Coordinates of C-alpha atoms in Angstrom, one line a residue:
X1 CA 155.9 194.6 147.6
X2 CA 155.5 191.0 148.8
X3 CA 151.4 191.7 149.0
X4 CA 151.0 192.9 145.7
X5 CA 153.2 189.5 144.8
X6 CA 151.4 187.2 146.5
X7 CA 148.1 189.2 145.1
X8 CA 149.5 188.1 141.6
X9 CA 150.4 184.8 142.2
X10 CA 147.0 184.4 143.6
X11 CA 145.4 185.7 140.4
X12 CA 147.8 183.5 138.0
X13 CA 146.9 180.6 140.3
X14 CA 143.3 181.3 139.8
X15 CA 143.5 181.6 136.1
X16 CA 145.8 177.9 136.1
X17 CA 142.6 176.2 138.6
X18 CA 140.1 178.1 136.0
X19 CA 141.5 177.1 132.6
X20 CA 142.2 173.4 134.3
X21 CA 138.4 173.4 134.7
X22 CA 137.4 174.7 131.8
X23 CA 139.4 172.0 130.1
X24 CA 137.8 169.2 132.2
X25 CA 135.0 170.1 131.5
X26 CA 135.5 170.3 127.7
X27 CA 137.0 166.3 127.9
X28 CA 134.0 165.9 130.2
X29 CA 131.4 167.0 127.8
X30 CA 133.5 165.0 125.1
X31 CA 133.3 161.9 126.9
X32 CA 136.6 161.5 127.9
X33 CA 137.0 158.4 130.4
X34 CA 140.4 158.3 131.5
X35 CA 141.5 154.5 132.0
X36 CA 139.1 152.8 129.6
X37 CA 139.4 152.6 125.7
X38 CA 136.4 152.8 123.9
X39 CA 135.3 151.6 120.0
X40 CA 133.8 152.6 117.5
X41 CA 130.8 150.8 114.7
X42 CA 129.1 151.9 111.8
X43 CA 125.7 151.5 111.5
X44 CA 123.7 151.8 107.9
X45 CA 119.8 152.8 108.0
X46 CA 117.6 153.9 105.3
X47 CA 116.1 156.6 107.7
X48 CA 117.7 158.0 110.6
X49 CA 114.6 159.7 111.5
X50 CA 116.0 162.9 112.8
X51 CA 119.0 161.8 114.3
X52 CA 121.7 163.5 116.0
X53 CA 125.4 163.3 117.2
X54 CA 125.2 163.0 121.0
X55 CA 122.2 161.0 121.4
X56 CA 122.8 158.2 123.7
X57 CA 123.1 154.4 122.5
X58 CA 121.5 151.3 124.7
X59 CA 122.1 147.8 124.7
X60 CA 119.4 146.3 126.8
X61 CA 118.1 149.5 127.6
X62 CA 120.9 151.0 129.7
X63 CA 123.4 153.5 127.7
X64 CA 126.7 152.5 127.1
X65 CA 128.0 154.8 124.1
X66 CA 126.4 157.9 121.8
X67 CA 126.3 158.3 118.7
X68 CA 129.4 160.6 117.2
X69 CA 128.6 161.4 113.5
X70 CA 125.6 161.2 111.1
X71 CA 126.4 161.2 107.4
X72 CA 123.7 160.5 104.5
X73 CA 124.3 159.7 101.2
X74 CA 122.0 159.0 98.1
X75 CA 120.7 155.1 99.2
X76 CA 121.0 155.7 102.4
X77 CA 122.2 157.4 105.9
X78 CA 125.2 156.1 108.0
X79 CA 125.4 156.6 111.7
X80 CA 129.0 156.7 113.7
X81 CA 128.1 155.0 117.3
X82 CA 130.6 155.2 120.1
X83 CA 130.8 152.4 122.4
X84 CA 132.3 153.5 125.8
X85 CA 134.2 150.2 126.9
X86 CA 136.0 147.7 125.6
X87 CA 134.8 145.3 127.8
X88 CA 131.2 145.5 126.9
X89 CA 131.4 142.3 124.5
X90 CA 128.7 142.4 122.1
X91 CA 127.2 139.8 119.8
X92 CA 127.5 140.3 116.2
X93 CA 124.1 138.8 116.1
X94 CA 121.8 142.1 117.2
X95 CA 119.1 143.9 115.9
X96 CA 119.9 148.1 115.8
X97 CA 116.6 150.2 115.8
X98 CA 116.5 154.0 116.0
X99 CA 113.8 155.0 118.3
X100 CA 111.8 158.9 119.5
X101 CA 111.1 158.8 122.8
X102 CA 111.0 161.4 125.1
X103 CA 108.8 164.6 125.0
X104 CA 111.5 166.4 122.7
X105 CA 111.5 163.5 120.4
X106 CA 115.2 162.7 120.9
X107 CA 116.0 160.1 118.3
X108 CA 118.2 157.5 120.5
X109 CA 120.1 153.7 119.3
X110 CA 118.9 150.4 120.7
X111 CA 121.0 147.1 120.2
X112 CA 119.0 144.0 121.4
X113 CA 121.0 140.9 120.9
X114 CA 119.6 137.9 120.0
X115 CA 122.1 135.3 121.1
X116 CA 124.0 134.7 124.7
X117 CA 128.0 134.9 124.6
X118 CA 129.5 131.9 126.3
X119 CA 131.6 133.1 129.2
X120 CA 134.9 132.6 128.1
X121 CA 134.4 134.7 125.2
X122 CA 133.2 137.9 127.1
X123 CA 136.2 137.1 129.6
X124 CA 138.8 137.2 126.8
X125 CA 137.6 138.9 123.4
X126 CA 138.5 142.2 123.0
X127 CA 136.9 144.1 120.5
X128 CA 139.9 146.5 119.7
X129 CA 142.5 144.0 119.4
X130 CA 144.1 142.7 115.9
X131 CA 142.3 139.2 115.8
X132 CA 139.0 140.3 116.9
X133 CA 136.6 137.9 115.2
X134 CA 134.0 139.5 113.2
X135 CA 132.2 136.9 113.0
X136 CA 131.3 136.3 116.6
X137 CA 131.5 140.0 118.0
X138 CA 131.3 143.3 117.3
X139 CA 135.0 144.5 116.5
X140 CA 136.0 148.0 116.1
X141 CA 135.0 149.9 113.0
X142 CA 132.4 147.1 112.0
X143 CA 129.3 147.8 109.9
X144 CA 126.0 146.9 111.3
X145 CA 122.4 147.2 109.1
X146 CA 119.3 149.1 111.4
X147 CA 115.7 150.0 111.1
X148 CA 113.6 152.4 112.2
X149 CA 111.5 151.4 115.3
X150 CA 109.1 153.9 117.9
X151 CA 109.0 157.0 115.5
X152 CA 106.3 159.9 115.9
X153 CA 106.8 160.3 111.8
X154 CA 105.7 156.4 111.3
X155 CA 102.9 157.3 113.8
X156 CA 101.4 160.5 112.5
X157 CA 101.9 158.8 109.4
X158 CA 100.1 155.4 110.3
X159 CA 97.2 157.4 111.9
X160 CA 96.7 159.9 109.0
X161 CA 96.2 156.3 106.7
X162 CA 94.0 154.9 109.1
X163 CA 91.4 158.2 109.1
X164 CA 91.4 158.1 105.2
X165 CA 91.2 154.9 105.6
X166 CA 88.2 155.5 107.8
X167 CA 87.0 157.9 106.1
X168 CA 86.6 157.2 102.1
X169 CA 85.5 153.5 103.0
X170 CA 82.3 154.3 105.0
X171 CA 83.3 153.2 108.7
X172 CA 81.1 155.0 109.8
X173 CA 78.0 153.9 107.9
X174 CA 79.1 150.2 108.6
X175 CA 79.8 151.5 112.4
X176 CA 75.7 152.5 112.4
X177 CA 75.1 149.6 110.8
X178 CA 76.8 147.6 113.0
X179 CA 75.0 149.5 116.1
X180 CA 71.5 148.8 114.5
X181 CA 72.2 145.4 114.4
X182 CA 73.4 145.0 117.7
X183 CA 70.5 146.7 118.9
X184 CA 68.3 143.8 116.9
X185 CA 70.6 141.4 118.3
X186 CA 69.8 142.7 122.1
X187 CA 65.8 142.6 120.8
X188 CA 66.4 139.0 120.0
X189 CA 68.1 138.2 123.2
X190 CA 65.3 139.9 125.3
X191 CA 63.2 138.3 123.4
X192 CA 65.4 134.3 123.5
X193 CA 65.6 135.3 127.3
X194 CA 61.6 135.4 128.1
X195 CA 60.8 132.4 125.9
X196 CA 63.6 131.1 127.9
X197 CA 62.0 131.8 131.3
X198 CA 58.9 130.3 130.1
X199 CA 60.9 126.9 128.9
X200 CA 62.2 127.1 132.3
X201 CA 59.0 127.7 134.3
X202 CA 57.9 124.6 131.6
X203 CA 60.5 122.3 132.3
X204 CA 60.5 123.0 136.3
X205 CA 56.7 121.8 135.7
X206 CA 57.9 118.5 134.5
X207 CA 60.6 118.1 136.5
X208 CA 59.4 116.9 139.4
X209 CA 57.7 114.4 137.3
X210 CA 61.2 113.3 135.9
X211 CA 62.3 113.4 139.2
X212 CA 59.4 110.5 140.3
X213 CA 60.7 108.5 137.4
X214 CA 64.1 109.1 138.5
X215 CA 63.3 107.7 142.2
X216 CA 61.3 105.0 140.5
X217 CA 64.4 104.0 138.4
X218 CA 66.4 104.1 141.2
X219 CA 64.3 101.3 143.1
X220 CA 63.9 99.2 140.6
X221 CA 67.7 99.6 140.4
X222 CA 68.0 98.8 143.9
X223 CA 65.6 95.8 143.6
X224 CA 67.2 94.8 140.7
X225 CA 70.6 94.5 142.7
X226 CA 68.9 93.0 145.7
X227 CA 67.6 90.0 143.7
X228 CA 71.0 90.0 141.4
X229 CA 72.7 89.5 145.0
X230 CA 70.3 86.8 146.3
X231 CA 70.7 85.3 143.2
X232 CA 74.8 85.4 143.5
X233 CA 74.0 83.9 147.1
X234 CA 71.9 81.2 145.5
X235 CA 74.8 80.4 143.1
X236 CA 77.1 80.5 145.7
X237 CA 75.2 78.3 147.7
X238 CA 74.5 75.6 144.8
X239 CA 78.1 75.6 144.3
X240 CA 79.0 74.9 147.8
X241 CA 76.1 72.2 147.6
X242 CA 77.7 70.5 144.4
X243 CA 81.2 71.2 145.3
X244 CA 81.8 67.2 145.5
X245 CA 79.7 66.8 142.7
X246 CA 82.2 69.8 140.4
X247 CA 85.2 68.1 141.6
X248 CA 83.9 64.8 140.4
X249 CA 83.3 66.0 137.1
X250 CA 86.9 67.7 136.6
X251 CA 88.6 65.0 137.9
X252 CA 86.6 63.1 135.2
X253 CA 87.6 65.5 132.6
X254 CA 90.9 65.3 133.5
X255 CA 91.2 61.3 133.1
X256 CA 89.3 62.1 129.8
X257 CA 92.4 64.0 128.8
X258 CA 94.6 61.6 130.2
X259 CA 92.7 58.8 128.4
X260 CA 92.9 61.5 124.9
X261 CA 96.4 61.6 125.3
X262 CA 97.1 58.1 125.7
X263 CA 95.0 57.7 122.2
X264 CA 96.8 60.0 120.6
X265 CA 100.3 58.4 121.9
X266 CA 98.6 54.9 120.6
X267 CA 97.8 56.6 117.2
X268 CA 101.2 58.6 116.9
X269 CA 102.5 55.1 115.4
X270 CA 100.5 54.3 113.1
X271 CA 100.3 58.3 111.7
X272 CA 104.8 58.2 111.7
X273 CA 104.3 54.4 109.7
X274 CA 103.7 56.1 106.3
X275 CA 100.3 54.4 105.6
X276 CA 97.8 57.1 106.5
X277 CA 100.1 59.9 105.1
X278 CA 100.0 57.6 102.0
X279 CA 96.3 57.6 102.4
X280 CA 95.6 61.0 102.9
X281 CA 98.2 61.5 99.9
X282 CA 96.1 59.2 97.9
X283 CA 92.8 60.9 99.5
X284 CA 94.2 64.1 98.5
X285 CA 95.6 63.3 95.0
X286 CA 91.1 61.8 94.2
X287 CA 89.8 64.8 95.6
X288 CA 91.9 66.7 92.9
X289 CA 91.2 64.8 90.4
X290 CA 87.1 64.4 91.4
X291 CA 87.9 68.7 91.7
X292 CA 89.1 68.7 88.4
X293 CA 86.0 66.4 86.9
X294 CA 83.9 68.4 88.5
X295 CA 85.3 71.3 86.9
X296 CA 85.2 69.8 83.5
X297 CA 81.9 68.9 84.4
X298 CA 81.1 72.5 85.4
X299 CA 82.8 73.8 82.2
X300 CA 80.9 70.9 79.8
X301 CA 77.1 72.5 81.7
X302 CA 78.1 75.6 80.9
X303 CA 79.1 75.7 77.3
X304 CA 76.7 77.6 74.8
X305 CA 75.7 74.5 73.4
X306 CA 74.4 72.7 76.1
X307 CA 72.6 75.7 77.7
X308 CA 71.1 75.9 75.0
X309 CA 70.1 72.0 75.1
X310 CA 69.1 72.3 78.5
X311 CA 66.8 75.3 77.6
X312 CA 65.4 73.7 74.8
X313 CA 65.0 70.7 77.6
X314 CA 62.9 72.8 80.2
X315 CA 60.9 74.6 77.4
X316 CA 59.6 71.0 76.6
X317 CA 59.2 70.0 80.1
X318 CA 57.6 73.3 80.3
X319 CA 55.0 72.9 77.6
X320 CA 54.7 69.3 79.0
X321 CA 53.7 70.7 82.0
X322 CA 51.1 73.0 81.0
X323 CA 49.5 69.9 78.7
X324 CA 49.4 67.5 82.0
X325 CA 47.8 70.8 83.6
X326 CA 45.5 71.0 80.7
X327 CA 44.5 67.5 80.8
X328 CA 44.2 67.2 84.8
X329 CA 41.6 70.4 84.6
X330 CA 40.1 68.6 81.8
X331 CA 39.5 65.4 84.3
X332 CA 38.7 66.9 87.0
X333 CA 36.3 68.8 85.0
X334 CA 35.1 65.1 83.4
X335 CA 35.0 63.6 86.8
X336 CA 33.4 66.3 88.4
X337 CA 29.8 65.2 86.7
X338 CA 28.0 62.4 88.7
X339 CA 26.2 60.7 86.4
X340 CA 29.5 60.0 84.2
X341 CA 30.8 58.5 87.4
X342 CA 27.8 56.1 87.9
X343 CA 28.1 55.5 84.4
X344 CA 31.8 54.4 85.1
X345 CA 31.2 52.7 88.1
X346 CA 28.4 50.7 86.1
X347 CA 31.1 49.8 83.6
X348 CA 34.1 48.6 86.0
X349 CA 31.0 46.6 87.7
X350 CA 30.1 44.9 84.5
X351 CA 33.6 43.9 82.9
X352 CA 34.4 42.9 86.9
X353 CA 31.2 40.3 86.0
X354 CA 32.3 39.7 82.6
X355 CA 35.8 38.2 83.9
X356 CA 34.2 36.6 86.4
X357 CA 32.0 34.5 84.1
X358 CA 34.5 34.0 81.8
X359 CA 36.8 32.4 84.6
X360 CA 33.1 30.1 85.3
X361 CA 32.8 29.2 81.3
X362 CA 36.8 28.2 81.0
X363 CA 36.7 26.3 84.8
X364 CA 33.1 24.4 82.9
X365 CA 35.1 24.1 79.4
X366 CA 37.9 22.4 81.2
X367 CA 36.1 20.3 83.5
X368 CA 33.4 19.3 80.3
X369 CA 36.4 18.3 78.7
X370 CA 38.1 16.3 81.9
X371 CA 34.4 14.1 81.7
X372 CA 35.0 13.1 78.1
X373 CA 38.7 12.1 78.1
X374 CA 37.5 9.7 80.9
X375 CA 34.3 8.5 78.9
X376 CA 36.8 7.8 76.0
X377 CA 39.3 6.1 78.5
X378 CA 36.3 3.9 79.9
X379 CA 34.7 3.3 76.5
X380 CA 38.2 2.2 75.2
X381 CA 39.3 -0.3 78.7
X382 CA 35.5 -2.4 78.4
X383 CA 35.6 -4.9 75.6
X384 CA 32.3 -4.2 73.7
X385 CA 29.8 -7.3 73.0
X386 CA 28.7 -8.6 69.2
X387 CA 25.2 -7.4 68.9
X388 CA 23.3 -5.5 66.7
X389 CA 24.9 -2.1 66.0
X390 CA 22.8 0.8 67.8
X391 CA 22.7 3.7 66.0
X392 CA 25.0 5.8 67.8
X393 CA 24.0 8.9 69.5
X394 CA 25.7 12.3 68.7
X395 CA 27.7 13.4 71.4
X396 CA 26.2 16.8 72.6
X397 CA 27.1 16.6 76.0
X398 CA 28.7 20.0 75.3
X399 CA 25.4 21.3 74.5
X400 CA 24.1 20.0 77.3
X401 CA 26.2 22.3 79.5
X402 CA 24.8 24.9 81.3
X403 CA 25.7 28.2 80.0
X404 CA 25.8 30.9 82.8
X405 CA 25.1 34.4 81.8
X406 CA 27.4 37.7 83.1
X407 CA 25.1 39.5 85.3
X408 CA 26.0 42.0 87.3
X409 CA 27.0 42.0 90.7
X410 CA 24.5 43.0 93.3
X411 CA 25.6 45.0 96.2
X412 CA 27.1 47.7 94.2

């Protein structure tokens, strides 16, 4: 009796531990974590790409929640997510892709935030409580906006584009093309790369003639600094020679200056009295007015009337010009004959002996003349005698003058 008892109990016992098991591992498969409180978020995509309740949702790649429901309605398809904890704080700044991965093609939830929480806010915000701010965090039973991400869909669909695509616009015919002239382009290289080697064999010919010029260069360089430092050490040494000779002349320079200033003390005077800024007034005041004439002056010159006066004037002085031009070519013409020049050396010859007699006839005039004022004068002082009257003789002592032809000059 107390065997087949403690058989029973053993079997009721058994059943208890069983059904306590099998009820674990129901709340198990649920997700039931005893101790933590978990939250929910609604998340609003216009393809959930074969999505299923139970697949796991990351943030940052590590899983901390699943997804519990998918509904779908005309515009678009709604996803339940499940966060596990309350104390995973996350921002309400995120982006929410659905991605495949996996052989099986299991489409999963990732949350990648794009701002940092301060400290204090992950310490204390609770995403369950009353004043959860939406703003900030995710609260419970907030809606979120996702895309589609890593989808074998978008893939087979992207790589069926890209074979049509491939396909209907000749690829392949540009890819042949393209090998053909790459293969031209290899020609050209082979071909750039032996006229290459021959510029090379070409230039190492005329290098080593560079290279004497180089070396040449260089020693003249060299000299060149050799006599630039002999001529430093020449400077150097005619400095050091007229070193007295330099100081001399500065300390001249400075009494100059000394003597300048004192000059210009002297003059500061006379330039405060008032007189020379009176004259330079006065100076300044002319030279305005002499600007001024000279501007009227300008401005009379350049009306229309006298430019055309002064045109009219070098037109005349032009033609004037040409007739002294005319006439000069016309005497050097005339005086380039050598008998008219005889001819005219004859004449100045004769009228020179012409004036010279003439000066010989008025000296014999004048003296012919002196000779009979003083026969008068004698006649009239002696006191004649009575005698018989002589017939008197007709005074022709002009007649009797010689009378001296113009001949010409000899010697000419």
């Amino acid at each position: 009796m107390r065997s087949r008892t403690l058989r029973e109990g053993s079997v009721g016992l058994l059943i208890l531990v069983g059904l306590a098991l099998f009820g674990g591992l129901a709340f198990w498969i649920q997700g039931l974590n005893l101790g933590r409180r978990s939250y929910q978020a609604n998340i609003t995509f216009d393809n959930v790409a074969g999505m299923r309740p139970g697949a796991p949702v990351r943030y940052r790649g590590v899983v901390v929640g699943k997804i519990q429901e998918v509904q779908t309605a005309s515009n678009a398809a709604e996803a339940v997510i499940q966060i596990n904890s309350n104390r995973l704080i996350i921002p309400k700044d995120v982006i929410v892709e659905a991605n495949q991965v996996g052989l099986i093609g299991e489409t999963s939830i990732d949350i990648f935030p794009q701002v940092l929480l301060p400290e204090s806010v992950t310490e204390q915000a609770d995403p369950l409580a009353s004043d959860c701010d939406t703003q900030l965090i995710l609260c419970n039973g907030d809606r979120l906006t996702g895309v589609v991400g890593v989808s074998y869909d978008t893939l087979i669909r992207s790589t069926t584009e890209i074979a049509d695509l491939l396909t209907e616009t000749g690829f392949f015919e540009e890819l042949r093309e393209l090998t053909r002239n790459t293969a031209d382009a290899a020609e050209g290289v082979s071909e750039l790369t032996r006229e290459f080697s021959s510029l090379s064999r070409t230039l190492e010919g005329e290098l080593g003639a560079l290279t004497a010029s180089a070396i040449n260069t260089t020693d003249a360089v060299g000299q060149a600094a050799t006599e630039l430092s002999i001529t430093s050490r020449q400077v150097n040494d005619l400095i050091e020679t007229n070193r007295s000779t330099l100081v001399l002349t500065l300390e001249n320079i400075n009494e100059t200056s000394l003597e300048l200033r004192r000059v210009v003390a002297t003059l500061s005077p006379a330039i405060e009295n008032g007189e020379l800024v009176e004259n330079l007034q006065i100076l300044s005041e002319n030279a305005v007015i002499a600007s001024n004439n000279l501007r009227n002056f300008s401005d009379t010159v350049g009306s229309p009337e006298n430019l055309l006066m002064i045109q009219q004037t070098l037109d005349s002085a032009r033609a004037t010009f040409q007739n002294a031009q005319k006439i000069t070519s016309d005497l050097d013409e005339l005086m380039g004959d050598p008998e008219f020049r005889n001819n005219l050396r004859d004449l100045v010859n004769g009228l020179s002996g012409l004036v010279s007699s003439t000066q010989e006839l008025r000296d014999q005039a004048q003296f012919a003349q002196t000779l009979q004022s003083t026969k008068e004068s004698l006649e009239a002082a002696t006191p004649r005698p009575a005698a018989p009257s002589m017939p008197t003789v007709p005074a022709a002592s002009a007649q009797s003058l010689p009378v001296i032809e113009a001949r010409p000059e000899e010697g000419n």
